[in-house]
CSV table of C-alpha atoms in Angstrom, one decimal:
chain,number,residue,atom,x,y,z
Z,1,MET,CA,26.0,-24.8,-14.4
Z,2,ILE,CA,22.2,-23.5,-14.3
Z,3,PRO,CA,22.6,-20.2,-13.4
Z,4,PHE,CA,19.8,-18.9,-10.7
Z,5,LEU,CA,18.9,-16.0,-13.1
Z,6,ASN,CA,20.5,-15.1,-16.5
Z,7,LEU,CA,20.0,-11.3,-16.4
Z,8,LYS,CA,22.2,-10.8,-19.6
Z,9,LYS,CA,20.0,-13.5,-21.3
Z,10,ILE,CA,17.0,-12.1,-20.5
Z,11,ASN,CA,17.9,-8.5,-21.5
Z,12,ALA,CA,19.6,-9.8,-24.6
Z,13,GLN,CA,16.3,-10.2,-26.1
Z,14,TYR,CA,15.4,-6.7,-26.1
Z,15,SER,CA,19.1,-5.3,-26.8
Z,16,ASP,CA,17.7,-3.4,-29.8
Z,17,ASP,CA,15.2,-1.9,-28.2
Z,18,LEU,CA,16.9,-0.9,-25.3
Z,19,LYS,CA,20.0,0.6,-27.1
Z,20,GLU,CA,17.6,2.7,-29.3
Z,21,ALA,CA,16.0,3.8,-25.8
Z,22,CYS,CA,19.4,4.8,-24.2
Z,23,SER,CA,20.4,6.6,-27.7
Z,24,ARG,CA,17.0,8.7,-27.4
Z,25,VAL,CA,17.7,9.7,-24.0
Z,26,ILE,CA,21.2,10.7,-24.5
Z,27,ASP,CA,20.5,12.6,-27.6
Z,28,SER,CA,17.6,14.4,-26.0
Z,29,GLY,CA,20.0,16.1,-23.6
Z,30,TRP,CA,17.2,15.7,-21.2
Z,31,TYR,CA,18.0,13.2,-18.4
Z,32,LEU,CA,15.7,13.9,-15.4
Z,33,MET,CA,12.0,14.7,-15.1
Z,34,GLY,CA,11.4,14.4,-18.6
Z,35,GLN,CA,8.9,12.8,-21.2
Z,36,GLU,CA,10.5,9.3,-20.8
Z,37,LEU,CA,9.4,9.6,-17.1
Z,38,LYS,CA,6.0,10.7,-18.2
Z,39,THR,CA,5.4,8.1,-20.6
Z,40,PHE,CA,6.4,5.2,-18.5
Z,41,GLU,CA,4.5,6.4,-15.6
Z,42,ASN,CA,1.4,7.2,-17.6
Z,43,ASP,CA,1.8,3.2,-19.1
Z,44,PHE,CA,2.6,1.7,-15.8
Z,45,ALA,CA,-0.5,3.4,-14.1
Z,46,ASN,CA,-2.4,2.0,-16.7
Z,47,TYR,CA,-0.8,-1.5,-16.5
Z,48,CYS,CA,-1.6,-1.4,-13.0
Z,49,ASP,CA,-5.2,0.2,-13.3
Z,50,THR,CA,-4.6,3.1,-11.1
Z,51,ASP,CA,-5.0,6.8,-11.8
Z,52,PHE,CA,-1.2,7.7,-10.9
Z,53,SER,CA,2.3,6.4,-11.0
Z,54,VAL,CA,5.1,8.3,-9.4
Z,55,GLY,CA,8.7,7.3,-10.2
Z,56,VAL,CA,11.5,7.2,-7.8
Z,57,ALA,CA,14.8,5.9,-7.1
Z,58,ASN,CA,14.1,2.4,-5.8
Z,59,GLY,CA,11.6,0.3,-4.0
Z,60,LEU,CA,12.7,1.1,-0.7
Z,61,ASP,CA,11.7,4.6,-1.1
Z,62,ALA,CA,8.5,3.8,-2.7
Z,63,LEU,CA,7.6,2.7,0.4
Z,64,THR,CA,9.5,5.2,2.7
Z,65,LEU,CA,8.1,8.2,0.7
Z,66,THR,CA,4.4,7.0,0.9
Z,67,LEU,CA,4.8,6.6,4.7
Z,68,ARG,CA,6.4,9.8,5.1
Z,69,ALA,CA,3.8,11.7,2.6
Z,70,TRP,CA,0.9,10.3,4.9
Z,71,LYS,CA,2.5,11.9,7.6
Z,72,GLU,CA,3.0,15.1,6.4
Z,73,LEU,CA,-0.6,14.7,5.2
Z,74,GLY,CA,-2.0,14.1,9.0
Z,75,LYS,CA,-2.9,10.7,8.5
Z,76,LEU,CA,-0.1,9.2,10.2
Z,77,ASN,CA,2.1,10.5,13.3
Z,78,ASP,CA,5.1,9.3,15.3
Z,79,GLY,CA,4.6,5.9,17.3
Z,80,ASP,CA,1.8,4.7,15.1
Z,81,GLU,CA,1.7,0.6,14.2
Z,82,VAL,CA,1.9,-0.6,10.8
Z,83,ILE,CA,1.3,-4.3,11.0
Z,84,VAL,CA,3.5,-6.3,8.7
Z,85,GLN,CA,4.3,-9.8,8.3
Z,86,ALA,CA,7.8,-11.1,9.7
Z,87,ASN,CA,9.2,-13.3,7.1
Z,88,THR,CA,9.5,-10.4,4.6
Z,89,TYR,CA,12.6,-8.5,3.3
Z,90,ILE,CA,14.2,-5.9,5.9
Z,91,ALA,CA,13.2,-3.3,3.5
Z,92,SER,CA,9.6,-3.5,4.4
Z,93,VAL,CA,10.6,-2.8,8.0
Z,94,LEU,CA,13.2,-0.3,7.0
Z,95,ALA,CA,10.6,2.1,5.8
Z,96,ILE,CA,8.5,1.9,8.8
Z,97,THR,CA,11.2,3.0,11.5
Z,98,GLU,CA,12.4,5.3,8.8
Z,99,ASN,CA,9.4,7.2,9.6
Z,100,ASN,CA,9.1,6.9,13.3
Z,101,LEU,CA,6.5,4.6,13.1
Z,102,ILE,CA,6.4,1.0,15.2
Z,103,PRO,CA,6.4,-2.2,12.9
Z,104,VAL,CA,4.2,-4.9,14.4
Z,105,LEU,CA,5.4,-8.1,13.2
Z,106,VAL,CA,2.9,-11.1,12.7
Z,107,GLU,CA,3.4,-14.5,11.4
Z,108,ALA,CA,2.1,-15.5,7.7
Z,109,ASN,CA,0.7,-18.2,6.2
Z,110,GLU,CA,2.7,-21.1,6.3
Z,111,LEU,CA,1.8,-21.9,2.8
Z,112,THR,CA,1.4,-18.8,0.8
Z,113,PHE,CA,4.2,-17.0,3.1
Z,114,ASN,CA,1.6,-13.9,3.3
Z,115,LEU,CA,-0.2,-12.3,5.5
Z,116,CYS,CA,-3.3,-13.9,7.2
Z,117,PRO,CA,-6.5,-11.6,7.6
Z,118,GLU,CA,-7.5,-13.6,10.9
Z,119,VAL,CA,-3.6,-12.8,12.4
Z,120,VAL,CA,-4.2,-9.2,11.2
Z,121,ARG,CA,-7.2,-8.5,13.0
Z,122,LYS,CA,-6.0,-10.0,16.1
Z,123,ALA,CA,-2.9,-7.7,16.2
Z,124,ILE,CA,-4.9,-4.1,15.8
Z,125,THR,CA,-4.6,-1.8,18.4
Z,126,ARG,CA,-5.9,1.6,19.1
Z,127,LYS,CA,-2.4,2.8,17.5
Z,128,THR,CA,-2.8,0.8,14.6
Z,129,LYS,CA,-2.9,2.8,11.4
Z,130,VAL,CA,-1.6,0.8,8.5
Z,131,ILE,CA,-1.9,-2.5,7.1
Z,132,LEU,CA,1.4,-3.4,4.9
Z,133,PRO,CA,1.0,-6.7,3.1
Z,134,VAL,CA,3.6,-7.7,1.4
Z,135,HIS,CA,3.0,-9.9,-2.0
Z,136,LEU,CA,5.9,-12.3,-1.3
Z,137,TYR,CA,7.5,-14.3,-4.1
Z,138,GLY,CA,5.2,-12.7,-6.3
Z,139,GLN,CA,1.8,-13.9,-4.9
Z,140,LEU,CA,-1.1,-11.5,-4.2
Z,141,SER,CA,-2.0,-11.4,-0.4
Z,142,PRO,CA,-5.7,-11.8,0.3
Z,143,MET,CA,-6.4,-8.4,-0.3
Z,144,ALA,CA,-10.3,-8.7,-0.5
Z,145,GLU,CA,-10.4,-10.1,2.7
Z,146,LEU,CA,-7.7,-7.4,4.4
Z,147,MET,CA,-9.3,-4.3,2.9
Z,148,VAL,CA,-12.6,-5.5,4.5
Z,149,ILE,CA,-10.5,-5.3,8.1
Z,150,ALA,CA,-9.0,-1.9,6.5
Z,151,ASP,CA,-12.4,-0.2,5.8
Z,152,GLU,CA,-13.6,-1.6,9.5
Z,153,TYR,CA,-11.2,-0.1,11.3
Z,154,ASN,CA,-10.1,3.2,8.9
Z,155,LEU,CA,-6.7,1.6,8.4
Z,156,LEU,CA,-4.2,2.7,5.3
Z,157,VAL,CA,-3.4,0.2,3.2
Z,158,LEU,CA,0.2,0.3,1.6
Z,159,GLU,CA,1.1,-2.8,-0.8
Z,160,ASP,CA,4.4,-3.9,-1.0
Z,161,CYS,CA,4.5,-5.0,-4.6
Z,162,ALA,CA,8.4,-5.3,-5.1
Z,163,GLN,CA,7.7,-9.0,-6.2
Z,164,ALA,CA,4.3,-8.8,-7.8
Z,165,HIS,CA,4.3,-6.9,-10.9
Z,166,GLY,CA,1.4,-8.0,-12.9
Z,167,ALA,CA,-0.4,-10.2,-10.5
Z,168,ILE,CA,-4.3,-10.0,-10.2
Z,169,ILE,CA,-7.1,-11.2,-8.5
Z,170,ASP,CA,-11.0,-10.3,-9.1
Z,171,GLY,CA,-9.7,-8.7,-11.9
Z,172,LYS,CA,-7.5,-6.3,-9.7
Z,173,LYS,CA,-4.0,-6.1,-10.0
Z,174,ALA,CA,-1.0,-5.7,-7.5
Z,175,GLY,CA,-0.7,-1.7,-6.6
Z,176,SER,CA,-4.2,-0.7,-7.1
Z,177,TRP,CA,-6.1,-2.8,-4.2
Z,178,GLY,CA,-4.7,-0.7,-1.5
Z,179,HIS,CA,-4.5,3.4,-0.8
Z,180,ALA,CA,-1.1,3.0,-2.5
Z,181,GLY,CA,1.3,0.4,-4.0
Z,182,ALA,CA,5.2,0.5,-3.6
Z,183,PHE,CA,7.0,-1.3,-6.6
Z,184,SER,CA,10.5,-2.1,-7.2
Z,185,PHE,CA,12.1,-2.2,-10.5
Z,186,TYR,CA,15.5,-3.8,-9.0
Z,187,PRO,CA,17.0,-5.3,-12.3
Z,188,GLY,CA,16.4,-8.9,-10.9
Z,189,LYS,CA,12.6,-8.1,-10.5
Z,190,ASN,CA,9.9,-9.7,-13.1
Z,191,LEU,CA,10.0,-5.9,-14.8
Z,192,GLY,CA,13.5,-5.0,-13.9
Z,193,ALA,CA,15.5,-1.7,-14.6
Z,194,LEU,CA,19.2,-1.9,-15.6
Z,195,GLY,CA,20.2,-0.2,-12.4
Z,196,ASP,CA,17.8,0.7,-9.2
Z,197,ALA,CA,14.4,2.1,-9.8
Z,198,GLY,CA,11.0,2.0,-8.3
Z,199,ALA,CA,7.5,3.7,-8.1
Z,200,VAL,CA,4.5,4.4,-6.4
Z,201,THR,CA,0.9,3.9,-7.7
Z,202,THR,CA,-2.2,5.3,-6.3
Z,203,SER,CA,-5.4,6.7,-7.4
Z,204,ASN,CA,-5.1,9.6,-4.8
Z,205,GLU,CA,-3.9,12.6,-6.5
Z,206,VAL,CA,-3.0,14.4,-3.4
Z,207,LEU,CA,-0.9,11.5,-2.2
Z,208,ALA,CA,0.8,11.5,-5.6
Z,209,LYS,CA,1.5,15.1,-5.8
Z,210,THR,CA,3.3,14.9,-2.3
Z,211,ILE,CA,5.2,11.8,-2.8
Z,212,ARG,CA,6.6,13.6,-6.2
Z,213,ALA,CA,7.5,16.8,-4.1
Z,214,LEU,CA,9.0,15.1,-1.2
Z,215,GLY,CA,11.3,12.8,-3.8
Z,216,ASN,CA,12.4,16.2,-5.2
Z,217,TYR,CA,13.6,17.9,-2.3
Z,218,GLY,CA,10.2,18.6,-0.8
Z,219,SER,CA,9.7,20.9,-3.9
Z,220,TYR,CA,6.0,21.2,-5.6
Z,221,LYS,CA,7.8,24.2,-7.5
Z,222,ARG,CA,11.6,24.9,-8.4
Z,223,TYR,CA,13.4,26.6,-5.6
Z,224,GLU,CA,10.3,26.7,-3.4
Z,225,ASN,CA,10.8,23.7,-0.8
Z,226,THR,CA,7.5,23.0,1.1
Z,227,TYR,CA,9.0,19.7,3.1
Z,228,GLN,CA,12.2,18.8,4.1
Z,229,GLY,CA,12.6,16.2,1.0
Z,230,VAL,CA,15.0,14.1,-0.6
Z,231,ASN,CA,16.4,13.3,-3.8
Z,232,SER,CA,14.5,10.3,-5.0
Z,233,ARG,CA,13.8,10.4,-8.7
Z,234,LEU,CA,13.2,8.0,-11.4
Z,235,ASP,CA,16.0,9.3,-14.2
Z,236,GLU,CA,15.0,9.5,-17.8
Z,237,ILE,CA,17.3,6.1,-18.8
Z,238,GLN,CA,15.6,3.9,-16.1
Z,239,ALA,CA,12.1,5.0,-17.3
Z,240,ALA,CA,12.9,4.5,-21.2
Z,241,MET,CA,14.6,1.0,-20.3
Z,242,LEU,CA,11.4,0.2,-18.1
Z,243,SER,CA,9.2,1.3,-21.0
Z,244,VAL,CA,10.8,-0.9,-23.3
Z,245,LYS,CA,10.4,-3.9,-20.9
Z,246,LEU,CA,7.1,-2.9,-19.7
Z,247,LYS,CA,5.7,-4.2,-23.0
Z,248,HIS,CA,7.1,-7.9,-22.5
Z,249,LEU,CA,6.0,-8.3,-19.1
Z,250,SER,CA,2.9,-10.5,-19.8
Z,251,GLY,CA,5.4,-12.7,-21.9
Z,252,GLN,CA,7.6,-12.8,-18.8
Z,253,ILE,CA,5.0,-13.9,-16.5
Z,254,THR,CA,3.5,-16.5,-18.9
Z,255,ALA,CA,7.4,-17.7,-19.2
Z,256,ARG,CA,7.7,-18.1,-15.4
Z,257,ARG,CA,4.6,-19.6,-14.8
Z,258,LYS,CA,5.3,-22.2,-17.1
Z,259,ILE,CA,8.3,-23.2,-15.4
Z,260,ALA,CA,6.7,-23.0,-12.1
Z,261,ASN,CA,3.8,-25.6,-13.3
Z,262,THR,CA,6.3,-27.8,-14.9
Z,263,TYR,CA,8.0,-27.9,-11.3
Z,264,LEU,CA,4.8,-28.1,-9.6
Z,265,ASP,CA,3.5,-31.2,-11.7
Z,266,GLY,CA,7.1,-32.8,-11.3
Z,267,ILE,CA,8.6,-32.4,-8.5
Z,268,SER,CA,7.4,-35.6,-6.2
Z,269,ASN,CA,10.3,-35.8,-3.5
Z,270,PRO,CA,8.3,-36.1,-0.2
Z,271,ALA,CA,11.5,-34.4,1.6
Z,272,ILE,CA,10.2,-31.2,-0.8
Z,273,ILE,CA,7.1,-29.0,0.3
Z,274,LEU,CA,5.9,-27.1,-2.5
Z,275,PRO,CA,4.3,-23.8,-2.7
Z,276,LYS,CA,0.8,-23.4,-2.5
Z,277,VAL,CA,-1.0,-21.4,-5.5
Z,278,GLU,CA,-4.1,-19.6,-4.3
Z,279,LYS,CA,-5.3,-18.4,-7.7
Z,280,GLN,CA,-3.7,-19.0,-10.9
Z,281,GLU,CA,-3.5,-15.4,-11.7
Z,282,GLY,CA,-2.4,-14.1,-8.5
Z,283,HIS,CA,0.9,-15.5,-8.8
Z,284,VAL,CA,3.5,-14.2,-11.2
Z,285,TRP,CA,6.6,-16.6,-9.7
Z,286,HIS,CA,9.1,-13.8,-9.3
Z,287,LEU,CA,10.4,-16.5,-7.3
Z,288,PHE,CA,9.6,-20.4,-6.9
Z,289,VAL,CA,10.3,-21.2,-3.2
Z,290,ILE,CA,10.3,-24.6,-1.9
Z,291,LYS,CA,10.8,-25.8,1.8
Z,292,SER,CA,12.8,-28.8,3.2
Z,293,PHE,CA,14.1,-29.4,6.7
Z,294,LYS,CA,17.3,-30.7,5.0
Z,295,ARG,CA,17.8,-27.0,3.4
Z,296,ASN,CA,21.5,-26.6,3.6
Z,297,GLU,CA,22.3,-30.1,2.4
Z,298,LEU,CA,19.7,-29.9,-0.3
Z,299,SER,CA,21.6,-26.4,-1.6
Z,300,ARG,CA,24.6,-28.2,-1.7
Z,301,TYR,CA,23.4,-30.8,-3.3
Z,302,LEU,CA,22.2,-29.0,-6.2
Z,303,LEU,CA,25.7,-26.8,-6.5
Z,304,ASP,CA,27.2,-30.1,-6.9
Z,305,ALA,CA,25.0,-31.0,-9.6
Z,306,GLY,CA,25.5,-27.6,-11.5
Z,307,ILE,CA,22.2,-25.8,-10.2
Z,308,GLU,CA,22.3,-22.4,-8.6
Z,309,THR,CA,20.1,-21.9,-5.9
Z,310,ILE,CA,19.2,-18.7,-3.6
Z,311,ILE,CA,18.1,-18.3,0.1
Z,312,HIS,CA,15.3,-15.8,0.2
Z,313,TYR,CA,16.0,-15.1,3.2
Z,314,PRO,CA,18.4,-16.7,5.7
Z,315,ILE,CA,18.0,-14.1,8.7
Z,316,ALA,CA,14.4,-12.6,9.7
Z,317,PRO,CA,14.2,-8.7,9.8
Z,318,HIS,CA,14.0,-8.6,13.8
Z,319,ASN,CA,17.2,-11.3,14.3
Z,320,GLN,CA,19.1,-8.8,11.9
Z,321,ASP,CA,21.9,-6.8,14.0
Z,322,ALA,CA,20.1,-3.7,12.6
Z,323,TYR,CA,17.1,-4.1,14.9
Z,324,SER,CA,18.4,-6.2,17.9
Z,325,GLY,CA,16.8,-5.1,20.9
Z,326,LYS,CA,15.3,-2.6,18.8
Z,327,ILE,CA,11.9,-3.9,17.9
Z,328,SER,CA,9.5,-5.5,20.4
Z,329,HIS,CA,7.4,-8.7,19.2
Z,330,ALA,CA,5.6,-11.8,20.2
Z,331,GLU,CA,7.5,-14.9,19.6
Z,332,LEU,CA,7.4,-15.8,15.8
Z,333,PRO,CA,8.5,-19.7,15.6
Z,334,LEU,CA,6.5,-20.1,12.3
Z,335,THR,CA,8.8,-17.4,10.9
Z,336,GLU,CA,11.9,-18.6,12.3
Z,337,LYS,CA,10.9,-21.7,10.7
Z,338,LEU,CA,10.5,-20.5,7.3
Z,339,HIS,CA,13.7,-18.7,7.5
Z,340,ASP,CA,15.6,-21.8,8.2
Z,341,THR,CA,13.6,-24.1,5.5
Z,342,VAL,CA,13.0,-21.7,2.4
Z,343,LEU,CA,14.9,-22.7,-0.7
Z,344,SER,CA,14.7,-20.5,-4.3
Z,345,LEU,CA,15.0,-22.7,-7.5
Z,346,PRO,CA,16.0,-21.1,-10.8
Z,347,ILE,CA,13.0,-19.6,-12.6
Z,348,ASP,CA,14.7,-17.9,-15.3
Z,349,PRO,CA,12.2,-17.3,-18.1
Z,350,THR,CA,14.8,-17.8,-20.6
Z,351,MET,CA,15.5,-21.4,-19.2
Z,352,SER,CA,15.1,-24.4,-21.6
Z,353,ILE,CA,12.9,-27.2,-20.8
Z,354,ASP,CA,15.5,-29.2,-20.4
Z,355,ASP,CA,17.1,-27.6,-17.6
Z,356,VAL,CA,13.9,-27.4,-16.0
Z,357,ASN,CA,13.4,-31.2,-16.4
Z,358,TYR,CA,16.8,-32.0,-15.0
Z,359,ILE,CA,16.4,-29.7,-11.8
Z,360,ILE,CA,13.5,-31.4,-11.3
Z,361,GLU,CA,15.0,-34.8,-11.9
Z,362,THR,CA,17.7,-34.0,-9.7
Z,363,ILE,CA,15.5,-32.9,-6.9
Z,364,ASN,CA,13.7,-35.9,-6.9
Z,365,GLY,CA,16.7,-37.8,-6.4
Z,366,PHE,CA,17.6,-36.1,-3.1
Z,367,GLU,CA,17.9,-38.2,-0.3
């Protein structure tokens, strides 16, 4: 069986360094808000070309706390609208509704799966306050165009970078385009922790400090609580693990791009619609997502051939029970089609070229 993603094999590459980092934290006797967190935050901010990085407990909190911070700072109010593509993972929408904001779901670009500037412009109303582009599957959204729109209408931009660590366009990385970027370090991400973890990047010092306080029980100073905050902190062990893996992120991206390009060059079955790459450096291939109108049959065929695939995502957020009748939206036929046709192929950076070629051969034989 070719697994979709072999995390054990991926992390085994850095086993000695990960164990040393873990031992260092254990021996330090300091497990929260210590030097390991400071080191990782500084390194990750430098990597993303932002002034600040704030570690939080997970990617959802990174989104939620940023929107909450803007509310506390008077930038947003209950009922304000946030434009987001409808084909995203539910976390993007949960962060909006958790803050009593209104998600405005729009159709994505059918080829890139990301926001269309023209669609965003048409969706803007007097209540629009935020654009939330999701760099889906690892490809940067058209940020230059979106930032022009944001500047024109005085809108905030929160990048959902959960799948796009290291993606870059015109010299600017994911997380440095908007007013803030939210990252997930879920174990399966290109930069994955060994548990849940997340971070917010920004060059706004006031925003960074507010997010830090909100994630620390609403406190800037111990036992003094400015906000009704939450407990959302990136712990020392996960920060130490991420510091180890950050050093190897570029190599991981290179390996993923090599596999993706091999797929793009080799898959020739007319029943398969391949993803579109706008700029090579703008895609870090967290996922390699094809489309097929015979998606379910293809998935079973590949499984029978010993190839594991995953559907990202089978049900759109607005069709989930959690939001049934709770989100008003226009008809979303393209989103519905995407969720019915997408299929993610294995793109494990430790895969052998023989495995990649076998997958290509097997797909090309599908009828």
